[in-house]
PDB file of C-alpha atoms in Angstrom:
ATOM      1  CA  UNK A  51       4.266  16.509   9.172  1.00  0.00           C
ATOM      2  CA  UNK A  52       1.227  15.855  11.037  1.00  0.00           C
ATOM      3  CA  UNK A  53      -1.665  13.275   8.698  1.00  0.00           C
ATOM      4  CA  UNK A  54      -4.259  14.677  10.531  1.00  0.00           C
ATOM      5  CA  UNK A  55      -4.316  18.415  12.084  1.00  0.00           C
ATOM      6  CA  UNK A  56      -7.004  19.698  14.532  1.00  0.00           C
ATOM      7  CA  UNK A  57      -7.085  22.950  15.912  1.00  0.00           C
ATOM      8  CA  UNK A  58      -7.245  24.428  18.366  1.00  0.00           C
ATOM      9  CA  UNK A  59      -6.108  21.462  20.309  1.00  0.00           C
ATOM     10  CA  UNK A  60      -8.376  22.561  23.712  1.00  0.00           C
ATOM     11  CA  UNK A  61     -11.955  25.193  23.509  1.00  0.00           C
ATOM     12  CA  UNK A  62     -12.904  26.870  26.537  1.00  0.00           C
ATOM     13  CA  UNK A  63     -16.198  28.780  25.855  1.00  0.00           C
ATOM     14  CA  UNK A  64     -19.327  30.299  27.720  1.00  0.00           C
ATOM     15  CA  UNK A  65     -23.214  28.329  26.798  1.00  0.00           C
ATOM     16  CA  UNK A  66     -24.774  30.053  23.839  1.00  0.00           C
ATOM     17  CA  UNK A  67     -21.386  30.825  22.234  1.00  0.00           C
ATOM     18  CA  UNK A  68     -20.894  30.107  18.506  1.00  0.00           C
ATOM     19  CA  UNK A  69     -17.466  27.793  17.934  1.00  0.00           C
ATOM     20  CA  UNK A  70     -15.401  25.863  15.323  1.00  0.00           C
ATOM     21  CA  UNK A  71     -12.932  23.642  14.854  1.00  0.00           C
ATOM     22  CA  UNK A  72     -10.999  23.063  11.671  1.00  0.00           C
ATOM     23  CA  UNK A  73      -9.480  19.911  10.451  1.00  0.00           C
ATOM     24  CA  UNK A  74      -7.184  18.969   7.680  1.00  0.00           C
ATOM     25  CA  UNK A  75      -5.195  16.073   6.478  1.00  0.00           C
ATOM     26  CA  UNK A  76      -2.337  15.435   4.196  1.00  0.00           C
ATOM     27  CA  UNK A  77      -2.382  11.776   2.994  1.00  0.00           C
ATOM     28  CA  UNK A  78      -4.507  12.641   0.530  1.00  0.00           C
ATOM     29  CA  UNK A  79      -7.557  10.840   1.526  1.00  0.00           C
ATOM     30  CA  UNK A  80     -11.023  11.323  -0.236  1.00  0.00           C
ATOM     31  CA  UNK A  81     -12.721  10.686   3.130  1.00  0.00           C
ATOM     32  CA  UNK A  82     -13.213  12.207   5.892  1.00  0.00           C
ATOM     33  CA  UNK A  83     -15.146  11.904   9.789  1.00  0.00           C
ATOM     34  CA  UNK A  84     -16.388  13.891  12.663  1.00  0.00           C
ATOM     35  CA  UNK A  85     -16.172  11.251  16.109  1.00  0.00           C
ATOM     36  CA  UNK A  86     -17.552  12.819  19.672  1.00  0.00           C
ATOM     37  CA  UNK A  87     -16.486  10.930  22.304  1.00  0.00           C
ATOM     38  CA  UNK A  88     -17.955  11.502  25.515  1.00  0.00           C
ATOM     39  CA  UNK A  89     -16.898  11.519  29.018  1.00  0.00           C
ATOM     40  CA  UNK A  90     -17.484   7.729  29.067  1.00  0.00           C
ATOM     41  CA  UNK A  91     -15.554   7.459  26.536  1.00  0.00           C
ATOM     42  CA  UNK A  92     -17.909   6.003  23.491  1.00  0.00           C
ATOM     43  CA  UNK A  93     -16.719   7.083  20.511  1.00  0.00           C
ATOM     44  CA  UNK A  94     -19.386   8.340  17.850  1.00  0.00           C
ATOM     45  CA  UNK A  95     -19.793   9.137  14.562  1.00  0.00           C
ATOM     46  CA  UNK A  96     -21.340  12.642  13.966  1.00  0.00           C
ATOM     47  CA  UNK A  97     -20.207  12.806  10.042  1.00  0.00           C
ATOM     48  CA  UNK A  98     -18.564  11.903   7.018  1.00  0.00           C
ATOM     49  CA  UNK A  99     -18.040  13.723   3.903  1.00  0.00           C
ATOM     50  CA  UNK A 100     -16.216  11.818   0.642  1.00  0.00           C
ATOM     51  CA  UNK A 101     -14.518  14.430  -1.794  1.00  0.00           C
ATOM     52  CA  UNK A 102     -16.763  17.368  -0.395  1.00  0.00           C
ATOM     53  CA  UNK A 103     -19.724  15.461  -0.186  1.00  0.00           C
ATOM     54  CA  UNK A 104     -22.078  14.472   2.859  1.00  0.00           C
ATOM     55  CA  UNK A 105     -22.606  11.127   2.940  1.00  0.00           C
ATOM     56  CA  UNK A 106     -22.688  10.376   6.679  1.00  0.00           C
ATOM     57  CA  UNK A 107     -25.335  12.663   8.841  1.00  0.00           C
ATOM     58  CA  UNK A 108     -25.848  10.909  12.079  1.00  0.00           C
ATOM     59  CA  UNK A 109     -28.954  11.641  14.569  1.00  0.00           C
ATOM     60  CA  UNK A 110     -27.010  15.339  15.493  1.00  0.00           C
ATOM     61  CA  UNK A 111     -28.536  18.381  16.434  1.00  0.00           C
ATOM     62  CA  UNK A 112     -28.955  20.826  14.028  1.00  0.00           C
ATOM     63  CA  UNK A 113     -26.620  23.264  15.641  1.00  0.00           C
ATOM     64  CA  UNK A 114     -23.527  20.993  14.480  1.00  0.00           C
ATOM     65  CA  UNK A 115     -22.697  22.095  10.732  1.00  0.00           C
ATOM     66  CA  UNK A 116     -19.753  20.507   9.148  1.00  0.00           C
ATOM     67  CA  UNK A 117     -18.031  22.374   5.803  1.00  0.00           C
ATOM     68  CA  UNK A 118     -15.491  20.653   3.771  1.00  0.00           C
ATOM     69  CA  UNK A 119     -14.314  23.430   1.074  1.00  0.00           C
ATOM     70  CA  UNK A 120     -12.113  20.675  -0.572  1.00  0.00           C
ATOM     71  CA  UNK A 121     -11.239  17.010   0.235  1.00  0.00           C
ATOM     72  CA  UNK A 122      -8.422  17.877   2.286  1.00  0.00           C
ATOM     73  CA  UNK A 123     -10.252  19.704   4.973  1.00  0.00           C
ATOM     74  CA  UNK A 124     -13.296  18.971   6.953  1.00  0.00           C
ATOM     75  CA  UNK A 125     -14.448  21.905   9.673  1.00  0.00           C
ATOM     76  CA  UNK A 126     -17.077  21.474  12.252  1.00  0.00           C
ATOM     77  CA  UNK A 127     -18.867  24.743  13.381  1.00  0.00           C
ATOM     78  CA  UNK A 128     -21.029  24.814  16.322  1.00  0.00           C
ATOM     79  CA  UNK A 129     -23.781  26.880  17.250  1.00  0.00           C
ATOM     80  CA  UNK A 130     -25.755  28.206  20.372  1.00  0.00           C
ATOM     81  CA  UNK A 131     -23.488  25.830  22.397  1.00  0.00           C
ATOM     82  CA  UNK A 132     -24.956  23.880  25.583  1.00  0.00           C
ATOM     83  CA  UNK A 133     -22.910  22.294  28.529  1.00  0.00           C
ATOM     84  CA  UNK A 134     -24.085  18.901  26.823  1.00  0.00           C
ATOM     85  CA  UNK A 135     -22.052  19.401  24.020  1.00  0.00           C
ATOM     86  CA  UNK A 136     -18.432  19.120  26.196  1.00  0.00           C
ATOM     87  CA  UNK A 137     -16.206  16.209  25.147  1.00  0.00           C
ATOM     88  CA  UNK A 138     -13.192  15.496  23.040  1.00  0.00           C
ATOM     89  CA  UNK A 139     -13.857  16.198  18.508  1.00  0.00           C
ATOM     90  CA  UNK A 140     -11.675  13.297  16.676  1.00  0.00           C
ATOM     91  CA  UNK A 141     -11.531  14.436  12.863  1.00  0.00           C
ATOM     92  CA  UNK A 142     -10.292  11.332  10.966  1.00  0.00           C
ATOM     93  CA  UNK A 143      -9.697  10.253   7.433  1.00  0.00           C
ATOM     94  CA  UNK A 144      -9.953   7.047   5.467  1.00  0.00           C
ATOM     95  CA  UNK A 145      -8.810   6.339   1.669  1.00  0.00           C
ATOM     96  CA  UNK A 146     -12.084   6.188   0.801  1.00  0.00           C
ATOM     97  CA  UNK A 147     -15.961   5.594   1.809  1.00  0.00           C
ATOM     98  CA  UNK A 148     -15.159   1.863   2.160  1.00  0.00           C
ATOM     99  CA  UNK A 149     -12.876   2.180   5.163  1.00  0.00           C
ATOM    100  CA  UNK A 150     -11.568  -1.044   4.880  1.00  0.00           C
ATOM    101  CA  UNK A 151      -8.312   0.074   5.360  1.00  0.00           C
ATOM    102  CA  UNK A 152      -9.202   1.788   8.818  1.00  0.00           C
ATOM    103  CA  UNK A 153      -9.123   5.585   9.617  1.00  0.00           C
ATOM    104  CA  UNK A 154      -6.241   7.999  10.906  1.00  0.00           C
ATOM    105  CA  UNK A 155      -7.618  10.176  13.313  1.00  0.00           C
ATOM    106  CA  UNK A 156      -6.338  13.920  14.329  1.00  0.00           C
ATOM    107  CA  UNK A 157      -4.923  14.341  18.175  1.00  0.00           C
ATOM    108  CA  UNK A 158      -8.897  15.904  19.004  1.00  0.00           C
ATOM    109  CA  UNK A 159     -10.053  19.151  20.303  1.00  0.00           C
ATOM    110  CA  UNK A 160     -11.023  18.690  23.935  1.00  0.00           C
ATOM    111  CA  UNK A 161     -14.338  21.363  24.016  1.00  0.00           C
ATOM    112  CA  UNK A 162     -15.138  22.331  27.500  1.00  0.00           C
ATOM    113  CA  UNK A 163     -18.614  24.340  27.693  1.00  0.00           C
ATOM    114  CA  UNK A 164     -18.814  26.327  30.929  1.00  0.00           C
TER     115      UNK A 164
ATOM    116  CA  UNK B1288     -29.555  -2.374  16.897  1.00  0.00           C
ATOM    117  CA  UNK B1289     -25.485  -1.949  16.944  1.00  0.00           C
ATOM    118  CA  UNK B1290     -23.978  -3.273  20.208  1.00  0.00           C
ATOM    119  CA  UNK B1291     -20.410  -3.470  21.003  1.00  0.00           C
ATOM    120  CA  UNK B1292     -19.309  -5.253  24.423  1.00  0.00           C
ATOM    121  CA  UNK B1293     -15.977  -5.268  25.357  1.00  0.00           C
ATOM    122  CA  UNK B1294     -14.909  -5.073  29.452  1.00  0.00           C
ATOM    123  CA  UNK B1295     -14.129  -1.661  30.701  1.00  0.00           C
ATOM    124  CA  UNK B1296     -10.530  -2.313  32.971  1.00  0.00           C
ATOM    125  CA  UNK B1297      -8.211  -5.191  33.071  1.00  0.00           C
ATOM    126  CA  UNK B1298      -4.850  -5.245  34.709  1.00  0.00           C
ATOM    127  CA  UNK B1299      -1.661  -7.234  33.933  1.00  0.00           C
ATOM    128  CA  UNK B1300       1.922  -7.622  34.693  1.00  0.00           C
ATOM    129  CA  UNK B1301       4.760  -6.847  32.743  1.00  0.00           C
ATOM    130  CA  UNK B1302       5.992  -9.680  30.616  1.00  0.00           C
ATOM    131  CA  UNK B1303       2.823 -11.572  30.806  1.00  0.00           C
ATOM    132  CA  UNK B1304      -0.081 -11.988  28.437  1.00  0.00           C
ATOM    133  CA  UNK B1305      -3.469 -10.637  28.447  1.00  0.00           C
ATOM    134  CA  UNK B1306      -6.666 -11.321  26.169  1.00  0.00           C
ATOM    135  CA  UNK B1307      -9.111  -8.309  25.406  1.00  0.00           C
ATOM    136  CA  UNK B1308     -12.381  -9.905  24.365  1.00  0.00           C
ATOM    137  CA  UNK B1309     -15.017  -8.011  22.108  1.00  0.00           C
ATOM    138  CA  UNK B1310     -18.245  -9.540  21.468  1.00  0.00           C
ATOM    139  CA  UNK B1311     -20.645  -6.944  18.986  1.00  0.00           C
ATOM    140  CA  UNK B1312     -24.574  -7.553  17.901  1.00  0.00           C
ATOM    141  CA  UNK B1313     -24.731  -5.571  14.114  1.00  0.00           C
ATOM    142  CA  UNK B1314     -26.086  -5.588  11.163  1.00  0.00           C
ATOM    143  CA  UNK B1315     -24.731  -5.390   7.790  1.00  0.00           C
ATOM    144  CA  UNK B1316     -20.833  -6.383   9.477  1.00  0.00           C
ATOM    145  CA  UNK B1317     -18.099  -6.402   6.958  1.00  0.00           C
ATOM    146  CA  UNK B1318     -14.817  -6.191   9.370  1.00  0.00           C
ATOM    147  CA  UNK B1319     -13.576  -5.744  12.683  1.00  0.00           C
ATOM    148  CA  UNK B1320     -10.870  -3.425  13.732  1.00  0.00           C
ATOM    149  CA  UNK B1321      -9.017  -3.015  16.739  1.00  0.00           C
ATOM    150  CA  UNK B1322      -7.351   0.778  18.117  1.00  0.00           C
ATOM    151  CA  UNK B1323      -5.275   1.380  20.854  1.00  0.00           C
ATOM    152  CA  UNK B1324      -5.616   4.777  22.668  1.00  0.00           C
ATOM    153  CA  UNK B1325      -3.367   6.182  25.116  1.00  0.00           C
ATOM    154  CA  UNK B1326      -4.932   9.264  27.545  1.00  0.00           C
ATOM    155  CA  UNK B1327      -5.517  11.956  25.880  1.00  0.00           C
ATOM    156  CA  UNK B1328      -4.213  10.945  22.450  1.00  0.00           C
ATOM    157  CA  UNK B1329      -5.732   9.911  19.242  1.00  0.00           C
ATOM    158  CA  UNK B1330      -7.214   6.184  18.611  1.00  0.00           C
ATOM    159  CA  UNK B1331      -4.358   4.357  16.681  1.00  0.00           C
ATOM    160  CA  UNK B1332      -4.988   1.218  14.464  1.00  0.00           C
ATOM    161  CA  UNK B1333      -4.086  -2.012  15.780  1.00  0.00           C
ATOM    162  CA  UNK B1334      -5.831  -4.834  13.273  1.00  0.00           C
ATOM    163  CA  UNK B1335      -8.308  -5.598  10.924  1.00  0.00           C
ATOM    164  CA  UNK B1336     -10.154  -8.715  10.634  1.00  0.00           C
ATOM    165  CA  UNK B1337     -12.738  -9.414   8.082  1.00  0.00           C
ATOM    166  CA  UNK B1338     -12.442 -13.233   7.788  1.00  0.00           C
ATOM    167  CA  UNK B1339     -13.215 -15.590  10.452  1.00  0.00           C
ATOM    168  CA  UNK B1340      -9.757 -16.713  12.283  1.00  0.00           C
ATOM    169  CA  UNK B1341      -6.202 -15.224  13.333  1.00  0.00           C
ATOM    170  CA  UNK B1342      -4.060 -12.142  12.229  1.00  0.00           C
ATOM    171  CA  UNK B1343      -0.980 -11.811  13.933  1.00  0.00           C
ATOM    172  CA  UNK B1344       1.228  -9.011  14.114  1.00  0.00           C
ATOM    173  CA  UNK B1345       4.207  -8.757  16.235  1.00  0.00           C
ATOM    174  CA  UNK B1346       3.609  -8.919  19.528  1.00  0.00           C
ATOM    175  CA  UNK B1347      -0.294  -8.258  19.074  1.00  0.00           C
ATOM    176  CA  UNK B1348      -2.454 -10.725  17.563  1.00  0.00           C
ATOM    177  CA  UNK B1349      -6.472 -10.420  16.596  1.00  0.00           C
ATOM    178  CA  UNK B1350      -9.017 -13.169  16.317  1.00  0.00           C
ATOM    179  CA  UNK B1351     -12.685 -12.886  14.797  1.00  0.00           C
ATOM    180  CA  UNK B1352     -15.447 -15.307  14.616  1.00  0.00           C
ATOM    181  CA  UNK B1353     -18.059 -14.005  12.693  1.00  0.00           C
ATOM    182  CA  UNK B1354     -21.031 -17.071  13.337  1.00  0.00           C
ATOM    183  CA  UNK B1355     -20.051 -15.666  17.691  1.00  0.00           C
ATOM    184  CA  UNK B1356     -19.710 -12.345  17.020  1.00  0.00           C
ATOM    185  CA  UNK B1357     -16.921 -12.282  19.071  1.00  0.00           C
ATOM    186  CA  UNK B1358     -13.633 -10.996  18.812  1.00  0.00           C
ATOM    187  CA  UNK B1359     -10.294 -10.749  20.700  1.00  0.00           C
ATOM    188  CA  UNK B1360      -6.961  -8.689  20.701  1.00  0.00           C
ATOM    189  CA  UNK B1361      -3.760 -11.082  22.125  1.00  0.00           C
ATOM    190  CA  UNK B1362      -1.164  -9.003  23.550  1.00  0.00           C
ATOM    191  CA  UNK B1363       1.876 -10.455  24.203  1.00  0.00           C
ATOM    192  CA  UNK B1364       5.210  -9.642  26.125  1.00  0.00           C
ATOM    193  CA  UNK B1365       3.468  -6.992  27.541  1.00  0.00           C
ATOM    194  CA  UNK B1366       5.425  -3.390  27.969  1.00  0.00           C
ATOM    195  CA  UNK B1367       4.739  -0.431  30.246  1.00  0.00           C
ATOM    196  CA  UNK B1368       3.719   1.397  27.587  1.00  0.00           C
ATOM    197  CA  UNK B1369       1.038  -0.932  26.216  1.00  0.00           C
ATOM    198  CA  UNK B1370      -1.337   0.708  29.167  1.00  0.00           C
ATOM    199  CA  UNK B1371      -3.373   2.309  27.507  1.00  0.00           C
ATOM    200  CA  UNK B1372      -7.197   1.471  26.042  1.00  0.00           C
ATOM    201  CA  UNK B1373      -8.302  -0.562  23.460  1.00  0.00           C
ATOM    202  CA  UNK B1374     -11.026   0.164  21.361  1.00  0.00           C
ATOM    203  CA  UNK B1375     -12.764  -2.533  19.686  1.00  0.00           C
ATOM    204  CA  UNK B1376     -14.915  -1.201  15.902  1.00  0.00           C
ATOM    205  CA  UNK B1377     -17.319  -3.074  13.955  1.00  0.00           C
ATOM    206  CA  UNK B1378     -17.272  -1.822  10.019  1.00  0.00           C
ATOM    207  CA  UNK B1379     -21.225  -1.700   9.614  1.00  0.00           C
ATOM    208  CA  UNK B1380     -23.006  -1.390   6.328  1.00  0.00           C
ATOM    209  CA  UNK B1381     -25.942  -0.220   7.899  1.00  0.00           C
ATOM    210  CA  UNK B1382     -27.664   2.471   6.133  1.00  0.00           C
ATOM    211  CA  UNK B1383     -26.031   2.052   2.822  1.00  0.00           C
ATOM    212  CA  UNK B1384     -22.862   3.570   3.816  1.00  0.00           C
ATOM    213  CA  UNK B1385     -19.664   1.716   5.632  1.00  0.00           C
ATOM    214  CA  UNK B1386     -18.652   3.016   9.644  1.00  0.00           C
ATOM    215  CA  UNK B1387     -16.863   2.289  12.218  1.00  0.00           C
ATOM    216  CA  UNK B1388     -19.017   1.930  15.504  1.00  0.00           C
ATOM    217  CA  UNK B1389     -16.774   1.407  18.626  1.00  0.00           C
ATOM    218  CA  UNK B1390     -17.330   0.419  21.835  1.00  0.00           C
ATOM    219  CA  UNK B1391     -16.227   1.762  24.982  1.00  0.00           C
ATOM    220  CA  UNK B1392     -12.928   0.614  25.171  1.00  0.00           C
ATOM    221  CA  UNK B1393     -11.182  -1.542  27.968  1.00  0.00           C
ATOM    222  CA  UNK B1394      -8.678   0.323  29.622  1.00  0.00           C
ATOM    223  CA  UNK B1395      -5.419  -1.912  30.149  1.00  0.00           C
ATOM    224  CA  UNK B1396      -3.109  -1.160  32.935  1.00  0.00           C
ATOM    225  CA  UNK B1397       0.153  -2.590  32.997  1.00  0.00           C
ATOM    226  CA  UNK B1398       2.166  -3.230  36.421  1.00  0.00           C
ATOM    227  CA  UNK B1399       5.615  -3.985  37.229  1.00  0.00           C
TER     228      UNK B1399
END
């Protein structure tokens, strides 16, 4: 059983197209992340919700929306999508808001925008 | 501001031991954690340091020194399979809320 799921695992999609990715984990975590990481690899926080709640919004365009319908699960949607936006998605999880006791991250959703 | 320095490629040889250093400008710090990430896989944690000195685990050992901001992952006995990069993440409080910030990552290559 996989902690963290991501799907799909790889997005191919034309500019201006609307996509999402869905996330969910099983260790029953109240936390949960959004990381970008870039072609340089940095990786960067986008968002965190703790049991359905936003508590992390970092400086991210408005076309990123992230929906958690329950603690377990943690989607990102994207909108009007722009070549800038290709990289690798990391959803990861944490016991709660503290994360002292580090995060699990998913295997990532490579998005190519073409 | 949040910086995280750590450098990007080192090489080693198998059997031999190699020192990743980390050195990180933030505010509101409360831990350090180190992640190893092989291409195109998931970050994987490593360590956790959150009080100044040495945590040792197995073959991999972490060090923090929180008056230097500096940090360092120890790898010893190195495999083939420890190529891979290493991601080096401040916990900041910054904000009100805890994250992890990483930097880069130094990607390690191991040699025969």
């Amino acid at each position: 059983d996989t902690a963290v799921s991501q799907t799909p695992k790889y997005l191919v999609t034309q500019m201006g197209n609307d996509k999402s990715i869905k996330c969910e984990q099983n260790l029953g975590h109240d936390t949960m992340y959004w990381y970008k990481q870039d072609s340089k690899k940095f990786l960067k926080i986008m968002f965190s919700y703790n049991n359905k709640e936003l508590i992390i919004n970092e400086t991210v365009p408005n076309r990123f929306s992230p929906k958690s319908p329950d603690k377990a699960h943690l989607n990102l949607h994207i909108n009007s999508l722009e070549l800038g936006d290709s990289a690798v998605y990391f959803c990861a999880s944490s016991p709660n808001r503290d994360g002292n006791y580090g995060y699990t991250f998913g295997s990532g959703t490579r998005l190519t925008v073409v | 501001g949040q910086n995280i320095d750590q450098p990007t490629e080192m090489t080693a040889t198998e059997g031999a031991i190699v020192q990743i250093n980390c050195t990180y400008q933030t505010s509101g710090f409360n831990g350090l954690f180190w992640y190893q990430q092989h291409a195109g896989e998931a970050p994987t944690f490593l360590s956790y340091n959150v009080l100044d000195g040495l945590e040792e685990k197995g073959r991999f050992s972490s060090f923090l020194s929180r008056s230097k901001g500096y940090s360092y992952l120890l790898l010893k006995e190195l495999q083939m399979k420890d190529s891979a990069s290493y991601l080096c993440a401040v916990r900041s409080t910054k904000g009100g809320y805890n994250k992890l910030i990483f930097g880069a990552g130094t990607r390690l290559a191991v040699h025969p």
